[in-house]
Short mmCIF file of C-alpha atoms in Angstrom, two decimals:
data_model
loop_
_atom_site.label_atom_id
_atom_site.label_comp_id
_atom_site.label_asym_id
_atom_site.label_seq_id
_atom_site.Cartn_x
_atom_site.Cartn_y
_atom_site.Cartn_z
CA MET A 95 -34.94 46.14 -45.73
CA ARG A 96 -32.87 45.74 -48.89
CA LEU A 97 -30.34 48.09 -47.33
CA ALA A 98 -29.95 45.65 -44.45
CA LEU A 99 -28.97 42.95 -46.92
CA ALA A 100 -26.46 45.22 -48.61
CA ALA A 101 -24.95 46.09 -45.22
CA LEU A 102 -24.43 42.41 -44.41
CA LEU A 103 -22.43 42.09 -47.62
CA ALA A 104 -20.40 45.27 -47.20
CA LEU A 105 -19.78 46.01 -43.53
CA THR A 106 -18.39 44.24 -40.49
CA LEU A 107 -21.44 44.83 -38.33
CA ALA A 108 -28.44 36.73 -40.59
CA LEU A 109 -28.60 34.13 -42.14
CA PRO A 110 -30.67 30.94 -42.02
CA ALA A 111 -28.74 27.77 -41.38
CA LEU A 112 -26.16 26.76 -43.93
CA ALA A 113 -25.03 23.67 -42.09
CA GLN A 114 -24.18 20.56 -44.03
CA SER A 115 -24.47 17.10 -42.52
CA ASP A 116 -21.60 14.66 -42.78
CA GLU A 117 -23.66 12.54 -45.16
CA GLU A 118 -24.55 15.32 -47.59
CA PRO A 119 -22.16 16.63 -50.24
CA ASP A 120 -21.13 20.20 -49.52
CA ASP A 121 -21.51 22.12 -52.75
CA ARG A 122 -21.41 25.60 -51.21
CA ARG A 123 -19.30 27.98 -53.24
CA PRO A 124 -19.12 31.40 -51.58
CA PRO A 125 -17.28 34.22 -53.39
CA MET A 126 -13.61 33.22 -53.28
CA PHE A 127 -10.75 34.31 -55.51
CA VAL A 128 -7.00 33.77 -55.72
CA LEU A 129 -4.03 35.68 -57.07
CA GLU A 130 -0.50 34.32 -57.05
CA ASP A 131 3.09 35.21 -57.78
CA GLY A 132 6.17 32.99 -57.79
CA ASP A 133 6.39 32.34 -54.08
CA SER A 134 3.09 33.30 -52.48
CA ARG A 135 -0.62 33.50 -53.01
CA VAL A 136 -3.50 35.52 -51.61
CA VAL A 137 -7.00 34.07 -51.32
CA LEU A 138 -9.88 36.55 -51.12
CA LEU A 139 -12.96 35.23 -49.30
CA GLY A 140 -16.28 37.05 -49.40
CA SER A 141 -17.87 37.01 -45.96
CA VAL A 142 -21.33 37.51 -44.58
CA HIS A 143 -21.04 39.34 -41.29
CA PHE A 144 -23.78 37.47 -39.38
CA LEU A 145 -23.89 33.68 -39.36
CA PRO A 146 -25.56 31.21 -36.97
CA ALA A 147 -23.33 28.62 -35.32
CA ASP A 148 -25.03 25.74 -37.12
CA ALA A 149 -23.69 27.05 -40.43
CA LEU A 150 -20.29 25.67 -39.48
CA PRO A 151 -18.03 24.11 -40.53
CA LEU A 152 -17.30 26.18 -43.61
CA PRO A 153 -16.84 24.44 -46.98
CA ALA A 154 -13.75 22.24 -47.23
CA HIS A 155 -11.97 24.47 -49.77
CA VAL A 156 -12.47 27.47 -47.47
CA GLU A 157 -11.08 25.50 -44.54
CA ALA A 158 -8.11 24.47 -46.68
CA ALA A 159 -7.37 28.08 -47.61
CA TYR A 160 -7.46 29.04 -43.95
CA ASP A 161 -5.18 26.16 -42.96
CA ALA A 162 -2.65 27.13 -45.65
CA ALA A 163 -2.56 30.81 -44.70
CA ASP A 164 0.26 32.18 -42.57
CA VAL A 165 -1.48 35.58 -42.45
CA VAL A 166 -5.21 36.32 -42.24
CA ALA A 167 -6.46 39.82 -43.06
CA PHE A 168 -9.82 41.26 -42.04
CA GLU A 169 -11.67 44.53 -42.47
CA LEU A 170 -11.19 45.30 -38.76
CA ASP A 171 -9.32 44.18 -35.69
CA LEU A 172 -12.33 42.59 -34.03
CA ASN A 173 -10.58 42.71 -30.64
CA LEU A 174 -11.24 46.45 -30.74
CA ALA A 175 -14.82 46.22 -31.99
CA GLN A 176 -16.58 46.97 -28.70
CA ALA A 177 -14.55 50.10 -27.97
CA GLY A 178 -14.92 51.15 -31.61
CA ALA A 179 -18.68 50.72 -31.48
CA GLN A 180 -18.83 53.10 -28.53
CA GLY A 181 -16.89 55.65 -30.56
CA MET A 182 -19.30 55.15 -33.45
CA MET A 183 -22.23 55.93 -31.15
CA VAL A 184 -20.58 59.15 -29.98
CA ALA A 185 -19.79 60.23 -33.53
CA GLY A 186 -23.34 59.44 -34.60
CA MET A 187 -24.99 61.74 -32.08
CA ASP A 188 -23.05 65.00 -32.30
CA GLU A 189 -24.50 66.63 -35.44
CA GLU A 190 -27.93 67.07 -37.04
CA THR A 191 -30.20 64.37 -35.64
CA VAL A 192 -33.24 62.41 -36.79
CA ALA A 193 -35.49 64.77 -34.85
CA GLU A 194 -33.96 67.74 -36.66
CA ALA A 195 -33.30 66.40 -40.16
CA LEU A 196 -36.47 64.46 -41.03
CA THR A 197 -39.70 66.02 -42.20
CA ALA A 198 -42.81 65.23 -40.18
CA GLU A 199 -43.90 62.73 -42.82
CA GLN A 200 -40.50 61.01 -42.86
CA LYS A 201 -40.37 60.90 -39.08
CA ALA A 202 -43.83 59.31 -38.89
CA ALA A 203 -42.84 56.68 -41.47
CA PHE A 204 -39.67 55.84 -39.56
CA ASP A 205 -41.48 55.60 -36.22
CA ASP A 206 -44.03 53.26 -37.83
CA ALA A 207 -41.22 51.10 -39.23
CA VAL A 208 -39.43 50.65 -35.90
CA ALA A 209 -42.56 50.06 -33.81
CA PRO A 210 -42.84 46.29 -34.70
CA LEU A 211 -39.27 45.85 -33.46
CA GLY A 212 -40.28 46.83 -29.95
CA VAL A 213 -38.55 50.20 -30.24
CA PRO A 214 -40.60 53.08 -28.85
CA ALA A 215 -41.27 56.12 -30.97
CA GLY A 216 -38.56 58.70 -30.48
CA ALA A 217 -35.88 56.22 -29.41
CA PHE A 218 -33.70 57.24 -32.36
CA ASP A 219 -34.38 60.98 -32.16
CA ALA A 220 -30.90 61.79 -30.84
CA PHE A 221 -29.17 59.71 -33.56
CA GLU A 222 -27.86 61.17 -36.77
CA PRO A 223 -29.81 59.70 -39.71
CA TRP A 224 -26.96 57.41 -40.82
CA LEU A 225 -26.67 55.83 -37.35
CA ALA A 226 -30.43 55.38 -37.14
CA GLY A 227 -30.45 53.65 -40.54
CA LEU A 228 -27.53 51.40 -39.64
CA THR A 229 -29.07 50.46 -36.28
CA TYR A 230 -32.44 49.74 -37.87
CA SER A 231 -30.75 47.50 -40.46
CA ALA A 232 -28.98 45.55 -37.71
CA LEU A 233 -32.26 45.11 -35.81
CA MET A 234 -33.96 43.83 -38.96
CA ALA A 235 -31.13 41.36 -39.49
CA GLN A 236 -31.58 40.07 -35.95
CA ARG A 237 -35.34 39.82 -36.49
CA ALA A 238 -34.61 37.48 -39.41
CA GLY A 239 -32.55 35.26 -37.13
CA ALA A 240 -29.12 36.85 -37.25
CA THR A 241 -26.63 36.34 -34.45
CA PRO A 242 -24.46 39.47 -33.99
CA GLY A 243 -20.78 38.63 -33.95
CA GLY A 244 -21.40 35.23 -35.52
CA GLY A 245 -20.26 35.85 -39.09
CA VAL A 246 -17.61 34.19 -41.22
CA ASP A 247 -15.14 36.92 -40.37
CA ALA A 248 -15.72 36.66 -36.60
CA HIS A 249 -15.42 32.87 -36.75
CA LEU A 250 -12.13 32.97 -38.65
CA PHE A 251 -10.78 35.86 -36.57
CA GLY A 252 -11.29 33.85 -33.40
CA ARG A 253 -9.65 30.81 -34.92
CA ALA A 254 -6.68 32.80 -36.23
CA LYS A 255 -6.17 34.29 -32.79
CA ALA A 256 -6.31 30.86 -31.12
CA ASP A 257 -4.00 29.35 -33.74
CA GLY A 258 -1.42 32.12 -33.39
CA LYS A 259 -1.74 33.26 -37.00
CA GLU A 260 -0.81 36.83 -37.85
CA ARG A 261 -3.93 38.97 -38.18
CA VAL A 262 -3.91 42.14 -40.29
CA PRO A 263 -6.73 44.74 -40.20
CA PHE A 264 -7.34 46.70 -43.40
CA GLU A 265 -8.96 49.65 -41.63
CA THR A 266 -10.28 50.94 -38.31
CA ILE A 267 -13.80 51.43 -37.02
CA ALA A 268 -13.04 55.14 -37.05
CA LEU A 269 -12.60 54.95 -40.83
CA GLN A 270 -15.83 52.98 -41.22
CA THR A 271 -17.62 55.53 -39.04
CA ALA A 272 -16.27 58.42 -41.10
CA ALA A 273 -17.61 56.81 -44.28
CA PHE A 274 -21.10 57.41 -42.87
CA ASP A 275 -20.54 60.47 -40.72
CA ASP A 276 -19.02 62.48 -43.57
CA LEU A 277 -22.07 62.01 -45.80
CA PRO A 278 -24.15 65.17 -46.33
CA THR A 279 -27.28 65.27 -44.18
CA ASP A 280 -29.65 64.92 -47.14
CA ILE A 281 -27.85 61.76 -48.25
CA GLN A 282 -27.98 60.42 -44.69
CA VAL A 283 -31.73 61.00 -44.67
CA ALA A 284 -32.09 59.21 -48.00
CA PHE A 285 -30.01 56.34 -46.56
CA LEU A 286 -32.33 56.15 -43.56
CA MET A 287 -35.48 56.18 -45.65
CA ASP A 288 -34.03 53.50 -47.96
CA SER A 289 -33.42 51.36 -44.87
CA ILE A 290 -37.14 51.20 -44.04
CA GLU A 291 -38.25 50.35 -47.55
CA ASP A 292 -40.22 47.07 -47.46
CA ALA A 293 -40.54 47.49 -43.67
CA ASP A 294 -43.85 45.58 -43.75
CA THR A 295 -42.23 42.59 -45.47
CA ASP A 296 -41.11 39.53 -43.52
CA PRO A 297 -37.30 39.76 -43.78
CA SER A 298 -36.75 36.01 -43.69
CA GLU A 299 -37.50 35.48 -47.39
CA MET A 300 -35.07 38.21 -48.43
CA PHE A 301 -32.39 36.77 -46.19
CA ASP A 302 -33.01 33.33 -47.66
CA ASP A 303 -32.35 34.82 -51.10
CA MET A 304 -29.12 36.39 -49.88
CA VAL A 305 -27.96 33.15 -48.30
CA ASP A 306 -28.68 31.25 -51.50
CA ALA A 307 -26.74 33.80 -53.55
CA TRP A 308 -23.78 33.73 -51.18
CA SER A 309 -23.60 29.98 -50.64
CA THR A 310 -24.07 29.05 -54.30
CA GLY A 311 -21.66 31.67 -55.58
CA ASP A 312 -24.27 33.59 -57.57
CA ASP A 313 -22.21 36.75 -57.94
CA GLU A 314 -24.76 38.42 -60.21
CA ALA A 315 -27.47 38.01 -57.57
CA LEU A 316 -25.17 39.47 -54.90
CA VAL A 317 -24.45 42.47 -57.11
CA ALA A 318 -28.19 42.95 -57.66
CA LEU A 319 -28.82 42.88 -53.89
CA ILE A 320 -26.16 45.53 -53.34
CA ASN A 321 -27.46 47.75 -56.12
CA GLU A 322 -31.03 47.46 -54.83
CA GLY A 323 -29.92 48.27 -51.28
CA MET A 324 -27.54 51.14 -51.99
CA THR A 325 -29.55 53.37 -54.29
CA GLN A 326 -27.68 56.55 -53.37
CA PRO A 327 -24.48 56.90 -55.46
CA GLU A 328 -22.76 58.73 -52.61
CA VAL A 329 -23.42 55.82 -50.24
CA PHE A 330 -22.21 53.26 -52.79
CA GLU A 331 -19.03 55.27 -53.34
CA ALA A 332 -18.33 55.76 -49.64
CA LEU A 333 -19.13 52.26 -48.39
CA LEU A 334 -17.76 50.22 -51.26
CA VAL A 335 -15.72 51.92 -53.97
CA THR A 336 -13.53 54.18 -51.82
CA ARG A 337 -12.77 51.38 -49.39
CA ASN A 338 -12.10 48.89 -52.20
CA ARG A 339 -9.61 51.31 -53.71
CA ALA A 340 -7.82 51.64 -50.37
CA TRP A 341 -7.63 47.87 -49.94
CA VAL A 342 -6.01 47.03 -53.29
CA PRO A 343 -2.48 48.10 -52.23
CA GLN A 344 -2.92 46.20 -48.97
CA VAL A 345 -3.78 43.03 -50.88
CA LEU A 346 -0.70 43.54 -53.04
CA SER A 347 1.43 44.10 -49.94
CA LEU A 348 0.34 40.67 -48.71
CA LEU A 349 1.17 39.16 -52.11
CA ALA A 350 4.66 40.65 -51.91
CA ARG A 351 5.41 38.63 -48.79
CA ASP A 352 6.89 35.15 -49.04
CA HIS A 353 3.84 33.70 -47.28
CA ASP A 354 0.32 32.66 -48.20
CA ALA A 355 -2.50 34.89 -46.97
CA LEU A 356 -6.27 34.74 -46.61
CA VAL A 357 -8.26 37.99 -46.87
CA VAL A 358 -11.75 37.92 -45.34
CA VAL A 359 -13.95 40.89 -46.25
CA GLY A 360 -17.63 41.45 -46.95
CA ALA A 361 -18.74 39.62 -50.10
CA GLY A 362 -19.96 42.91 -51.55
CA HIS A 363 -16.36 44.05 -51.88
CA LEU A 364 -15.39 41.16 -54.15
CA VAL A 365 -18.18 41.12 -56.75
CA GLY A 366 -19.24 43.65 -59.35
CA PRO A 367 -17.48 46.05 -61.70
CA GLN A 368 -15.88 48.25 -59.00
CA SER A 369 -14.89 45.44 -56.65
CA VAL A 370 -11.42 44.73 -55.27
CA VAL A 371 -11.22 41.81 -57.70
CA GLU A 372 -11.95 43.96 -60.75
CA MET A 373 -9.61 46.72 -59.60
CA LEU A 374 -6.80 44.16 -59.32
CA ARG A 375 -7.60 42.84 -62.79
CA GLU A 376 -7.58 46.37 -64.19
CA ASP A 377 -4.09 46.75 -62.72
CA GLY A 378 -2.95 43.72 -64.70
CA TYR A 379 -3.18 40.98 -62.08
CA THR A 380 -4.71 37.59 -62.82
CA VAL A 381 -7.43 36.88 -60.27
CA GLU A 382 -9.25 33.57 -60.60
CA ARG A 383 -12.53 32.38 -59.09
CA MET A 384 -12.14 29.33 -56.85
#
């Protein structure tokens, strides 16, 4: 279950309502950072990848950053998400599968975990362990009330498309798929078994905690959620650190333009000691929290 939370903060793949009425002050402060040079600035916005419609509009300072941006960058080109998801399914079923890689005890535990979701035993047998773990995490997110495709990134991607803003993807679904598919089988199995930890727990309370951490800007709590969810160092390296390192030059490329830009990526990429923000700071750039 904790892995599902970490995935929502790290991957473009449920949150209770974050809506604010017109009468109430909006004190939400999601992870948001800025770096500037003489003629341009880049705002980095930490997203959650599932968000119900009644969480909108976003906070005023987020809306202002979007309005000011000539370019909006995302993890993926979401126009290609459906075709990419099909490719992910193919890639996740062509090597050692759940039926082959799990011990009898592990397989029984996984079947027990998915049963309350209405998934029959054996439904994941043809999946590689990483795909089974990722799918289970997505199902748990939906059980807690998540709306697939309704996150901050999807909302802003649709708006940027409608407004004619330039949209820049930082990577492809093929690269995201490879981050999982290239993991050794034993690490994939560990990833899968981590995903069903706390399977008997109602996910709503955990998601409430994540929403609170995201909306109030509690970066330390977000880091703790990620660390609790990604206990395998190989998974943490593949899903966060390696991708963060690849994104730093792309952020700097946006800064080098004579235009303002907004970068929308999973919040897990912007907090913690090996985040994009800290990598930029280590390279000598001043990055300030907004």
